[in-house]
mmCIF file of C-alpha atoms in Angstrom:
data_model
loop_
_atom_site.group_PDB
_atom_site.id
_atom_site.type_symbol
_atom_site.label_atom_id
_atom_site.label_comp_id
_atom_site.label_asym_id
_atom_site.label_seq_id
_atom_site.Cartn_x
_atom_site.Cartn_y
_atom_site.Cartn_z
ATOM 1 C CA MET Y 19 8.193 2.726 -10.973
ATOM 2 C CA THR Y 20 9.207 -0.600 -9.577
ATOM 3 C CA VAL Y 21 6.958 -2.041 -6.874
ATOM 4 C CA HIS Y 22 9.016 -3.899 -4.270
ATOM 5 C CA SER Y 23 6.370 -4.947 -1.779
ATOM 6 C CA PHE Y 24 2.863 -4.429 -0.459
ATOM 7 C CA HIS Y 25 1.925 -4.596 3.230
ATOM 8 C CA ILE Y 26 -1.265 -4.427 5.279
ATOM 9 C CA PHE Y 27 -1.000 -3.592 8.998
ATOM 10 C CA ASP Y 28 -3.705 -3.394 11.640
ATOM 11 C CA ARG Y 29 -3.921 -0.468 14.059
ATOM 12 C CA ARG Y 30 -1.641 -2.231 16.575
ATOM 13 C CA GLY Y 31 1.128 -2.881 14.043
ATOM 14 C CA LYS Y 32 0.395 -6.537 13.400
ATOM 15 C CA THR Y 33 1.188 -7.550 9.833
ATOM 16 C CA LEU Y 34 -1.961 -8.954 8.255
ATOM 17 C CA PHE Y 35 -0.525 -9.431 4.773
ATOM 18 C CA THR Y 36 2.794 -9.002 2.964
ATOM 19 C CA LYS Y 37 3.564 -9.592 -0.674
ATOM 20 C CA ARG Y 38 7.094 -9.129 -1.993
ATOM 21 C CA TYR Y 39 7.352 -8.479 -5.719
ATOM 22 C CA ILE Y 40 11.117 -8.005 -5.911
ATOM 23 C CA THR Y 41 13.665 -9.646 -3.653
ATOM 24 C CA SER Y 42 17.295 -8.708 -3.280
ATOM 25 C CA LEU Y 43 19.348 -10.682 -5.761
ATOM 26 C CA GLY Y 44 21.662 -13.194 -4.136
ATOM 27 C CA VAL Y 45 20.472 -12.306 -0.636
ATOM 28 C CA ILE Y 46 18.628 -14.914 1.375
ATOM 29 C CA GLU Y 47 16.412 -13.227 3.939
ATOM 30 C CA ASP Y 48 15.002 -15.285 6.776
ATOM 31 C CA GLU Y 49 11.545 -14.783 8.277
ATOM 32 C CA GLU Y 50 12.957 -13.086 11.388
ATOM 33 C CA GLN Y 51 14.734 -10.445 9.292
ATOM 34 C CA LEU Y 52 11.600 -9.821 7.205
ATOM 35 C CA SER Y 53 9.517 -9.531 10.362
ATOM 36 C CA GLU Y 54 11.934 -6.944 11.729
ATOM 37 C CA GLN Y 55 11.727 -4.955 8.486
ATOM 38 C CA ARG Y 56 7.923 -4.916 8.661
ATOM 39 C CA LYS Y 57 8.058 -3.689 12.268
ATOM 40 C CA LEU Y 58 10.432 -0.900 11.266
ATOM 41 C CA VAL Y 59 8.165 0.167 8.396
ATOM 42 C CA PHE Y 60 5.102 0.284 10.651
ATOM 43 C CA GLY Y 61 7.026 2.089 13.403
ATOM 44 C CA MET Y 62 8.275 4.712 10.971
ATOM 45 C CA LEU Y 63 4.784 5.289 9.553
ATOM 46 C CA PHE Y 64 3.272 5.461 13.039
ATOM 47 C CA SER Y 65 5.889 7.969 14.231
ATOM 48 C CA LEU Y 66 5.591 10.154 11.137
ATOM 49 C CA ARG Y 67 1.807 10.180 11.400
ATOM 50 C CA GLU Y 68 2.012 11.276 15.026
ATOM 51 C CA LEU Y 69 4.472 14.003 14.028
ATOM 52 C CA SER Y 70 2.203 15.202 11.220
ATOM 53 C CA ASN Y 71 -0.768 15.228 13.627
ATOM 54 C CA ASN Y 72 1.176 17.415 16.047
ATOM 55 C CA LEU Y 73 2.445 19.797 13.365
ATOM 56 C CA SER Y 74 -0.755 20.013 11.324
ATOM 57 C CA PRO Y 75 -2.222 23.522 11.308
ATOM 58 C CA ALA Y 76 -5.725 22.094 10.858
ATOM 59 C CA ASP Y 77 -7.784 20.907 13.795
ATOM 60 C CA GLY Y 78 -8.162 17.406 12.324
ATOM 61 C CA PRO Y 79 -5.495 14.755 12.080
ATOM 62 C CA GLY Y 80 -2.637 15.218 9.658
ATOM 63 C CA GLU Y 81 -2.659 12.711 6.831
ATOM 64 C CA LEU Y 82 0.482 10.848 5.810
ATOM 65 C CA LYS Y 83 0.234 9.794 2.154
ATOM 66 C CA MET Y 84 3.828 9.258 1.081
ATOM 67 C CA VAL Y 85 7.349 9.079 2.464
ATOM 68 C CA LYS Y 86 10.105 9.529 -0.084
ATOM 69 C CA THR Y 87 13.829 8.920 0.352
ATOM 70 C CA GLY Y 88 16.641 8.859 -2.175
ATOM 71 C CA SER Y 89 16.237 5.153 -2.839
ATOM 72 C CA SER Y 90 12.574 4.377 -2.174
ATOM 73 C CA SER Y 91 9.065 5.659 -1.655
ATOM 74 C CA LEU Y 92 6.373 4.400 0.722
ATOM 75 C CA TYR Y 93 2.774 5.134 -0.169
ATOM 76 C CA ASN Y 94 0.391 4.869 2.770
ATOM 77 C CA PHE Y 95 -3.405 4.637 2.902
ATOM 78 C CA GLU Y 96 -5.014 4.460 6.324
ATOM 79 C CA THR Y 97 -8.639 3.474 6.855
ATOM 80 C CA VAL Y 98 -10.968 4.766 9.559
ATOM 81 C CA SER Y 99 -10.627 1.434 11.366
ATOM 82 C CA GLY Y 100 -6.837 1.832 11.507
ATOM 83 C CA LEU Y 101 -5.784 -0.559 8.736
ATOM 84 C CA ARG Y 102 -2.740 0.641 6.803
ATOM 85 C CA PHE Y 103 -2.170 -0.307 3.189
ATOM 86 C CA VAL Y 104 1.461 0.360 2.268
ATOM 87 C CA LEU Y 105 3.134 0.161 -1.130
ATOM 88 C CA TYR Y 106 6.954 0.194 -1.192
ATOM 89 C CA THR Y 107 8.377 1.379 -4.542
ATOM 90 C CA THR Y 108 11.278 3.082 -6.252
ATOM 91 C CA PRO Y 109 10.957 6.894 -6.209
ATOM 92 C CA GLU Y 110 10.094 7.358 -9.883
ATOM 93 C CA THR Y 111 7.859 10.401 -10.246
ATOM 94 C CA SER Y 112 6.636 10.321 -13.828
ATOM 95 C CA TYR Y 113 5.011 7.993 -16.284
ATOM 96 C CA SER Y 114 2.809 8.398 -19.327
ATOM 97 C CA THR Y 115 -0.544 10.013 -18.553
ATOM 98 C CA THR Y 116 -2.226 8.528 -21.585
ATOM 99 C CA ASP Y 117 -2.153 5.073 -19.982
ATOM 100 C CA ALA Y 118 -2.564 6.335 -16.422
ATOM 101 C CA THR Y 119 -5.907 7.999 -17.133
ATOM 102 C CA ALA Y 120 -7.378 4.714 -18.294
ATOM 103 C CA GLN Y 121 -6.024 2.865 -15.253
ATOM 104 C CA THR Y 122 -7.139 5.255 -12.532
ATOM 105 C CA PRO Y 123 -9.741 3.534 -10.302
ATOM 106 C CA ALA Y 124 -13.370 4.652 -10.399
ATOM 107 C CA GLY Y 125 -12.818 6.366 -13.765
ATOM 108 C CA SER Y 126 -11.298 9.491 -12.266
ATOM 109 C CA SER Y 127 -8.812 11.299 -14.440
ATOM 110 C CA SER Y 128 -5.502 12.629 -13.190
ATOM 111 C CA GLY Y 129 -2.491 14.179 -14.844
ATOM 112 C CA THR Y 130 -2.118 16.596 -17.705
ATOM 113 C CA ALA Y 131 -3.867 16.346 -21.030
ATOM 114 C CA ASN Y 132 -0.838 17.378 -23.076
ATOM 115 C CA GLY Y 133 0.970 14.056 -22.615
ATOM 116 C CA GLU Y 134 3.716 15.336 -20.313
ATOM 117 C CA GLY Y 135 4.864 13.202 -17.404
ATOM 118 C CA MET Y 136 2.849 13.382 -14.222
ATOM 119 C CA THR Y 137 4.126 15.361 -11.288
ATOM 120 C CA SER Y 138 4.747 13.754 -7.937
ATOM 121 C CA PRO Y 139 1.425 14.922 -6.391
ATOM 122 C CA ALA Y 140 -0.478 13.415 -9.329
ATOM 123 C CA VAL Y 141 1.410 10.127 -8.986
ATOM 124 C CA THR Y 142 0.726 10.126 -5.244
ATOM 125 C CA ASP Y 143 -2.981 10.780 -5.840
ATOM 126 C CA ASN Y 144 -3.136 8.007 -8.433
ATOM 127 C CA ILE Y 145 -1.471 5.500 -6.106
ATOM 128 C CA GLN Y 146 -3.654 6.664 -3.199
ATOM 129 C CA ALA Y 147 -6.699 5.977 -5.378
ATOM 130 C CA ALA Y 148 -5.298 2.512 -6.167
ATOM 131 C CA LEU Y 149 -4.692 1.753 -2.464
ATOM 132 C CA LYS Y 150 -8.216 2.938 -1.643
ATOM 133 C CA HIS Y 151 -9.575 0.705 -4.431
ATOM 134 C CA ILE Y 152 -7.612 -2.251 -3.008
ATOM 135 C CA TYR Y 153 -9.201 -1.654 0.396
ATOM 136 C CA GLU Y 154 -12.767 -0.999 -0.774
ATOM 137 C CA HIS Y 155 -13.072 -3.498 -3.603
ATOM 138 C CA ILE Y 156 -10.539 -6.255 -2.964
ATOM 139 C CA TRP Y 157 -9.905 -6.402 0.807
ATOM 140 C CA VAL Y 158 -13.549 -5.953 1.781
ATOM 141 C CA THR Y 159 -14.805 -8.331 -0.916
ATOM 142 C CA PHE Y 160 -12.346 -11.182 -0.410
ATOM 143 C CA VAL Y 161 -11.358 -10.920 3.259
ATOM 144 C CA ILE Y 162 -14.002 -9.088 5.286
ATOM 145 C CA ARG Y 163 -16.932 -10.778 3.530
ATOM 146 C CA SER Y 164 -15.324 -14.205 3.683
ATOM 147 C CA PRO Y 165 -17.157 -16.749 5.856
ATOM 148 C CA MET Y 166 -13.747 -17.648 7.327
ATOM 149 C CA TYR Y 167 -13.139 -14.046 8.499
ATOM 150 C CA GLN Y 168 -12.229 -13.492 12.148
ATOM 151 C CA PRO Y 169 -11.744 -9.871 13.248
ATOM 152 C CA ASP Y 170 -8.788 -10.673 15.515
ATOM 153 C CA ASN Y 171 -7.024 -12.861 12.974
ATOM 154 C CA PRO Y 172 -8.138 -12.418 9.353
ATOM 155 C CA ASN Y 173 -6.866 -15.450 7.463
ATOM 156 C CA VAL Y 174 -5.939 -13.899 4.117
ATOM 157 C CA GLU Y 175 -4.416 -17.141 2.795
ATOM 158 C CA VAL Y 176 -7.789 -18.916 2.489
ATOM 159 C CA THR Y 177 -9.263 -16.185 0.268
ATOM 160 C CA ASN Y 178 -8.654 -15.063 -3.314
ATOM 161 C CA PHE Y 179 -7.275 -11.769 -2.023
ATOM 162 C CA GLU Y 180 -3.668 -12.306 -3.160
ATOM 163 C CA SER Y 181 -4.540 -13.345 -6.715
ATOM 164 C CA SER Y 182 -7.028 -10.464 -7.064
ATOM 165 C CA LEU Y 183 -4.436 -8.030 -5.699
ATOM 166 C CA ASP Y 184 -1.818 -9.290 -8.162
ATOM 167 C CA THR Y 185 -4.229 -9.014 -11.084
ATOM 168 C CA TYR Y 186 -5.199 -5.463 -10.107
ATOM 169 C CA LEU Y 187 -1.670 -4.198 -9.462
ATOM 170 C CA LYS Y 188 -0.182 -5.781 -12.571
ATOM 171 C CA GLY Y 189 -2.872 -4.048 -14.624
ATOM 172 C CA MET Y 190 -1.713 -0.621 -13.434
ATOM 173 C CA THR Y 191 0.538 1.267 -15.866
ATOM 174 C CA TRP Y 192 2.969 2.235 -13.110
ATOM 175 C CA PHE Y 193 3.499 -1.365 -11.941
ATOM 176 C CA ARG Y 194 6.847 -2.887 -12.925
#
């Protein structure tokens, strides 16, 4: 699958970090337009989460892991503190499981052993594990534990977060 962008939002919808991996060819996008797109993404995720909470048959909150359209997929990981880690990709649903097993964070195995392509739930689980790894091992290490960290305004630019994120994502078999 092709990864287009990665976003981190706080619980109020403020964009804490955005990294674009693919830009539209020949289209110059200004900061105002990109800001509007980020607001729309957060608003959609917020609204869909509220809807899933209201429709969930369980007593607890409904969990929104992925939103898939004909042209894109959004993978969402939300922390207890309300941070949202969002990966915007193409909607490809299969890739080789032989490489994916080695790349799954924390050594967990997912997929089928017979070498067939992974199903959409397995891909979603694998990407959810990657987003959780990004939060627990990269965000916490490079941003939260930084001496420059301020809870109201985490300054991601002064940390090694972006380079560590790039290294981690580019090492994943599904990253293109």
